[in-house]
Amino acid sequence: MKVRSGHIVFDRKVTWKQMLPVFRPMFLKFLEETQQMPEDPESLDVLLEENLRDLRRGRKPEGYNREGTMRLIFPLTDKRIEMYVYSRTRTTDVPRVVETLSRMLQKAKLKHTIEWDKLTLFQEKKAA
């Protein structure tokens, strides 16, 4: 399956703080799987700590929104907590990465569902 984005939508009962135990390994796995691991260990530590600080405060983390093959985004939503993996092109790597992260979240007992290609910007471009 080739998709541009894979969305992990959490159950309404899931909170940002509940993601704390799984965030570090999940974030590192994302960087490994997408071959975007920073060469400088200090910059990796800063990225991780910024995200973990937000989670500790019960806030949405930044994720990984840098130029690269894929991004890990936590969008602003009022309804529910969600995150998505996004690639500029349709690829089979997005489903592989999303499924890997999903398995980690399942082990951490964070209920969620997966949706594919739900970015409204691209849906509007398709329709035009």
PDB file of N, CA and C in Angstrom, residues 11-62:
ATOM      1  N   ASP A  11      -7.842   6.834  21.547  1.00  0.00           N
ATOM      2  CA  ASP A  11      -9.105   6.791  22.266  1.00  0.00           C
ATOM      3  C   ASP A  11      -9.242   8.080  23.075  1.00  0.00           C
ATOM      4  N   ARG A  12     -10.458   8.547  23.257  1.00  0.00           N
ATOM      5  CA  ARG A  12     -10.695   9.820  23.959  1.00  0.00           C
ATOM      6  C   ARG A  12     -10.172   9.818  25.399  1.00  0.00           C
ATOM      7  N   LYS A  13      -9.995   8.648  25.982  1.00  0.00           N
ATOM      8  CA  LYS A  13      -9.521   8.554  27.370  1.00  0.00           C
ATOM      9  C   LYS A  13      -8.002   8.722  27.488  1.00  0.00           C
ATOM     10  N   VAL A  14      -7.276   8.619  26.377  1.00  0.00           N
ATOM     11  CA  VAL A  14      -5.816   8.726  26.404  1.00  0.00           C
ATOM     12  C   VAL A  14      -5.420  10.191  26.613  1.00  0.00           C
ATOM     13  N   THR A  15      -4.436  10.398  27.509  1.00  0.00           N
ATOM     14  CA  THR A  15      -3.936  11.746  27.790  1.00  0.00           C
ATOM     15  C   THR A  15      -2.483  11.850  27.329  1.00  0.00           C
ATOM     16  N   TRP A  16      -2.017  13.089  27.212  1.00  0.00           N
ATOM     17  CA  TRP A  16      -0.620  13.300  26.809  1.00  0.00           C
ATOM     18  C   TRP A  16       0.326  12.670  27.813  1.00  0.00           C
ATOM     19  N   LYS A  17       0.028  12.789  29.099  1.00  0.00           N
ATOM     20  CA  LYS A  17       0.923  12.245  30.124  1.00  0.00           C
ATOM     21  C   LYS A  17       1.043  10.728  30.033  1.00  0.00           C
ATOM     22  N   GLN A  18      -0.002  10.062  29.561  1.00  0.00           N
ATOM     23  CA  GLN A  18       0.059   8.606  29.426  1.00  0.00           C
ATOM     24  C   GLN A  18       1.054   8.183  28.344  1.00  0.00           C
ATOM     25  N   MET A  19       1.419   9.084  27.463  1.00  0.00           N
ATOM     26  CA  MET A  19       2.373   8.765  26.398  1.00  0.00           C
ATOM     27  C   MET A  19       3.823   8.830  26.877  1.00  0.00           C
ATOM     28  N   LEU A  20       4.045   9.388  28.067  1.00  0.00           N
ATOM     29  CA  LEU A  20       5.417   9.559  28.568  1.00  0.00           C
ATOM     30  C   LEU A  20       6.269   8.282  28.520  1.00  0.00           C
ATOM     31  N   PRO A  21       5.797   7.146  29.056  1.00  0.00           N
ATOM     32  CA  PRO A  21       6.659   5.959  29.089  1.00  0.00           C
ATOM     33  C   PRO A  21       7.047   5.436  27.701  1.00  0.00           C
ATOM     34  N   VAL A  22       6.212   5.608  26.717  1.00  0.00           N
ATOM     35  CA  VAL A  22       6.475   5.038  25.401  1.00  0.00           C
ATOM     36  C   VAL A  22       7.081   6.052  24.426  1.00  0.00           C
ATOM     37  N   PHE A  23       7.067   7.331  24.777  1.00  0.00           N
ATOM     38  CA  PHE A  23       7.479   8.334  23.797  1.00  0.00           C
ATOM     39  C   PHE A  23       8.939   8.200  23.381  1.00  0.00           C
ATOM     40  N   ARG A  24       9.845   8.083  24.344  1.00  0.00           N
ATOM     41  CA  ARG A  24      11.279   8.013  24.007  1.00  0.00           C
ATOM     42  C   ARG A  24      11.576   6.854  23.054  1.00  0.00           C
ATOM     43  N   PRO A  25      11.198   5.609  23.405  1.00  0.00           N
ATOM     44  CA  PRO A  25      11.499   4.516  22.469  1.00  0.00           C
ATOM     45  C   PRO A  25      10.769   4.675  21.127  1.00  0.00           C
ATOM     46  N   MET A  26       9.551   5.206  21.157  1.00  0.00           N
ATOM     47  CA  MET A  26       8.798   5.389  19.917  1.00  0.00           C
ATOM     48  C   MET A  26       9.472   6.445  19.030  1.00  0.00           C
ATOM     49  N   PHE A  27       9.892   7.545  19.613  1.00  0.00           N
ATOM     50  CA  PHE A  27      10.551   8.619  18.868  1.00  0.00           C
ATOM     51  C   PHE A  27      11.866   8.127  18.257  1.00  0.00           C
ATOM     52  N   LEU A  28      12.654   7.399  19.059  1.00  0.00           N
ATOM     53  CA  LEU A  28      13.918   6.850  18.557  1.00  0.00           C
ATOM     54  C   LEU A  28      13.678   5.848  17.435  1.00  0.00           C
ATOM     55  N   LYS A  29      12.644   5.020  17.583  1.00  0.00           N
ATOM     56  CA  LYS A  29      12.310   4.039  16.548  1.00  0.00           C
ATOM     57  C   LYS A  29      11.914   4.757  15.255  1.00  0.00           C
ATOM     58  N   PHE A  30      11.124   5.827  15.379  1.00  0.00           N
ATOM     59  CA  PHE A  30      10.744   6.613  14.204  1.00  0.00           C
ATOM     60  C   PHE A  30      11.997   7.133  13.484  1.00  0.00           C
ATOM     61  N   LEU A  31      12.925   7.710  14.239  1.00  0.00           N
ATOM     62  CA  LEU A  31      14.141   8.252  13.626  1.00  0.00           C
ATOM     63  C   LEU A  31      14.988   7.149  12.984  1.00  0.00           C
ATOM     64  N   GLU A  32      15.073   5.994  13.636  1.00  0.00           N
ATOM     65  CA  GLU A  32      15.822   4.860  13.072  1.00  0.00           C
ATOM     66  C   GLU A  32      15.170   4.359  11.789  1.00  0.00           C
ATOM     67  N   GLU A  33      13.869   4.096  11.848  1.00  0.00           N
ATOM     68  CA  GLU A  33      13.144   3.525  10.713  1.00  0.00           C
ATOM     69  C   GLU A  33      13.152   4.447   9.495  1.00  0.00           C
ATOM     70  N   THR A  34      13.194   5.757   9.726  1.00  0.00           N
ATOM     71  CA  THR A  34      13.173   6.712   8.621  1.00  0.00           C
ATOM     72  C   THR A  34      14.578   7.205   8.279  1.00  0.00           C
ATOM     73  N   GLN A  35      15.573   6.641   8.937  1.00  0.00           N
ATOM     74  CA  GLN A  35      16.984   6.978   8.718  1.00  0.00           C
ATOM     75  C   GLN A  35      17.232   8.478   8.866  1.00  0.00           C
ATOM     76  N   GLN A  36      16.671   9.051   9.957  1.00  0.00           N
ATOM     77  CA  GLN A  36      16.825  10.473  10.225  1.00  0.00           C
ATOM     78  C   GLN A  36      17.477  10.741  11.582  1.00  0.00           C
ATOM     79  N   MET A  37      18.190   9.752  12.106  1.00  0.00           N
ATOM     80  CA  MET A  37      18.842   9.899  13.405  1.00  0.00           C
ATOM     81  C   MET A  37      19.909  10.994  13.305  1.00  0.00           C
ATOM     82  N   PRO A  38      19.805  12.025  14.152  1.00  0.00           N
ATOM     83  CA  PRO A  38      20.825  13.086  14.113  1.00  0.00           C
ATOM     84  C   PRO A  38      22.203  12.529  14.440  1.00  0.00           C
ATOM     85  N   GLU A  39      23.214  13.039  13.747  1.00  0.00           N
ATOM     86  CA  GLU A  39      24.579  12.577  14.001  1.00  0.00           C
ATOM     87  C   GLU A  39      25.087  13.083  15.345  1.00  0.00           C
ATOM     88  N   ASP A  40      24.642  14.259  15.737  1.00  0.00           N
ATOM     89  CA  ASP A  40      25.072  14.865  16.989  1.00  0.00           C
ATOM     90  C   ASP A  40      24.170  14.376  18.126  1.00  0.00           C
ATOM     91  N   PRO A  41      24.731  13.621  19.078  1.00  0.00           N
ATOM     92  CA  PRO A  41      23.905  13.109  20.178  1.00  0.00           C
ATOM     93  C   PRO A  41      23.269  14.221  21.018  1.00  0.00           C
ATOM     94  N   GLU A  42      23.922  15.363  21.106  1.00  0.00           N
ATOM     95  CA  GLU A  42      23.356  16.463  21.892  1.00  0.00           C
ATOM     96  C   GLU A  42      22.081  17.006  21.259  1.00  0.00           C
ATOM     97  N   SER A  43      22.052  17.099  19.930  1.00  0.00           N
ATOM     98  CA  SER A  43      20.838  17.605  19.274  1.00  0.00           C
ATOM     99  C   SER A  43      19.695  16.607  19.442  1.00  0.00           C
ATOM    100  N   LEU A  44      20.010  15.321  19.454  1.00  0.00           N
ATOM    101  CA  LEU A  44      18.983  14.305  19.710  1.00  0.00           C
ATOM    102  C   LEU A  44      18.440  14.457  21.131  1.00  0.00           C
ATOM    103  N   ASP A  45      19.346  14.669  22.096  1.00  0.00           N
ATOM    104  CA  ASP A  45      18.917  14.850  23.483  1.00  0.00           C
ATOM    105  C   ASP A  45      18.002  16.063  23.623  1.00  0.00           C
ATOM    106  N   VAL A  46      18.323  17.152  22.923  1.00  0.00           N
ATOM    107  CA  VAL A  46      17.508  18.368  22.990  1.00  0.00           C
ATOM    108  C   VAL A  46      16.127  18.098  22.396  1.00  0.00           C
ATOM    109  N   LEU A  47      16.082  17.453  21.225  1.00  0.00           N
ATOM    110  CA  LEU A  47      14.796  17.112  20.591  1.00  0.00           C
ATOM    111  C   LEU A  47      13.925  16.282  21.528  1.00  0.00           C
ATOM    112  N   LEU A  48      14.526  15.258  22.103  1.00  0.00           N
ATOM    113  CA  LEU A  48      13.783  14.378  23.009  1.00  0.00           C
ATOM    114  C   LEU A  48      13.304  15.124  24.239  1.00  0.00           C
ATOM    115  N   GLU A  49      14.173  15.897  24.861  1.00  0.00           N
ATOM    116  CA  GLU A  49      13.813  16.582  26.098  1.00  0.00           C
ATOM    117  C   GLU A  49      12.711  17.606  25.879  1.00  0.00           C
ATOM    118  N   GLU A  50      12.739  18.326  24.748  1.00  0.00           N
ATOM    119  CA  GLU A  50      11.670  19.291  24.454  1.00  0.00           C
ATOM    120  C   GLU A  50      10.315  18.585  24.376  1.00  0.00           C
ATOM    121  N   ASN A  51      10.279  17.456  23.683  1.00  0.00           N
ATOM    122  CA  ASN A  51       9.038  16.699  23.553  1.00  0.00           C
ATOM    123  C   ASN A  51       8.587  16.123  24.887  1.00  0.00           C
ATOM    124  N   LEU A  52       9.515  15.558  25.652  1.00  0.00           N
ATOM    125  CA  LEU A  52       9.173  14.962  26.946  1.00  0.00           C
ATOM    126  C   LEU A  52       8.699  16.020  27.933  1.00  0.00           C
ATOM    127  N   ARG A  53       9.292  17.215  27.891  1.00  0.00           N
ATOM    128  CA  ARG A  53       8.880  18.305  28.776  1.00  0.00           C
ATOM    129  C   ARG A  53       7.416  18.659  28.517  1.00  0.00           C
ATOM    130  N   ASP A  54       7.042  18.735  27.238  1.00  0.00           N
ATOM    131  CA  ASP A  54       5.645  19.029  26.906  1.00  0.00           C
ATOM    132  C   ASP A  54       4.720  17.937  27.431  1.00  0.00           C
ATOM    133  N   LEU A  55       5.087  16.679  27.238  1.00  0.00           N
ATOM    134  CA  LEU A  55       4.252  15.574  27.711  1.00  0.00           C
ATOM    135  C   LEU A  55       4.101  15.599  29.230  1.00  0.00           C
ATOM    136  N   ARG A  56       5.199  15.875  29.945  1.00  0.00           N
ATOM    137  CA  ARG A  56       5.134  15.948  31.417  1.00  0.00           C
ATOM    138  C   ARG A  56       4.151  17.017  31.877  1.00  0.00           C
ATOM    139  N   ARG A  57       4.033  18.081  31.092  1.00  0.00           N
ATOM    140  CA  ARG A  57       3.118  19.178  31.429  1.00  0.00           C
ATOM    141  C   ARG A  57       1.713  18.964  30.870  1.00  0.00           C
ATOM    142  N   GLY A  58       1.500  17.796  30.285  1.00  0.00           N
ATOM    143  CA  GLY A  58       0.182  17.474  29.749  1.00  0.00           C
ATOM    144  C   GLY A  58      -0.138  18.228  28.466  1.00  0.00           C
ATOM    145  N   ARG A  59       0.913  18.578  27.708  1.00  0.00           N
ATOM    146  CA  ARG A  59       0.737  19.336  26.472  1.00  0.00           C
ATOM    147  C   ARG A  59       1.166  18.523  25.257  1.00  0.00           C
ATOM    148  N   LYS A  60       0.695  18.969  24.110  1.00  0.00           N
ATOM    149  CA  LYS A  60       1.048  18.367  22.825  1.00  0.00           C
ATOM    150  C   LYS A  60       2.539  18.551  22.562  1.00  0.00           C
ATOM    151  N   PRO A  61       3.257  17.460  22.216  1.00  0.00           N
ATOM    152  CA  PRO A  61       4.674  17.587  21.882  1.00  0.00           C
ATOM    153  C   PRO A  61       4.853  18.093  20.448  1.00  0.00           C
ATOM    154  N   GLU A  62       6.063  18.526  20.144  1.00  0.00           N
ATOM    155  CA  GLU A  62       6.367  18.998  18.791  1.00  0.00           C
ATOM    156  C   GLU A  62       6.435  17.838  17.805  1.00  0.00           C
TER     157      GLU A  62
END
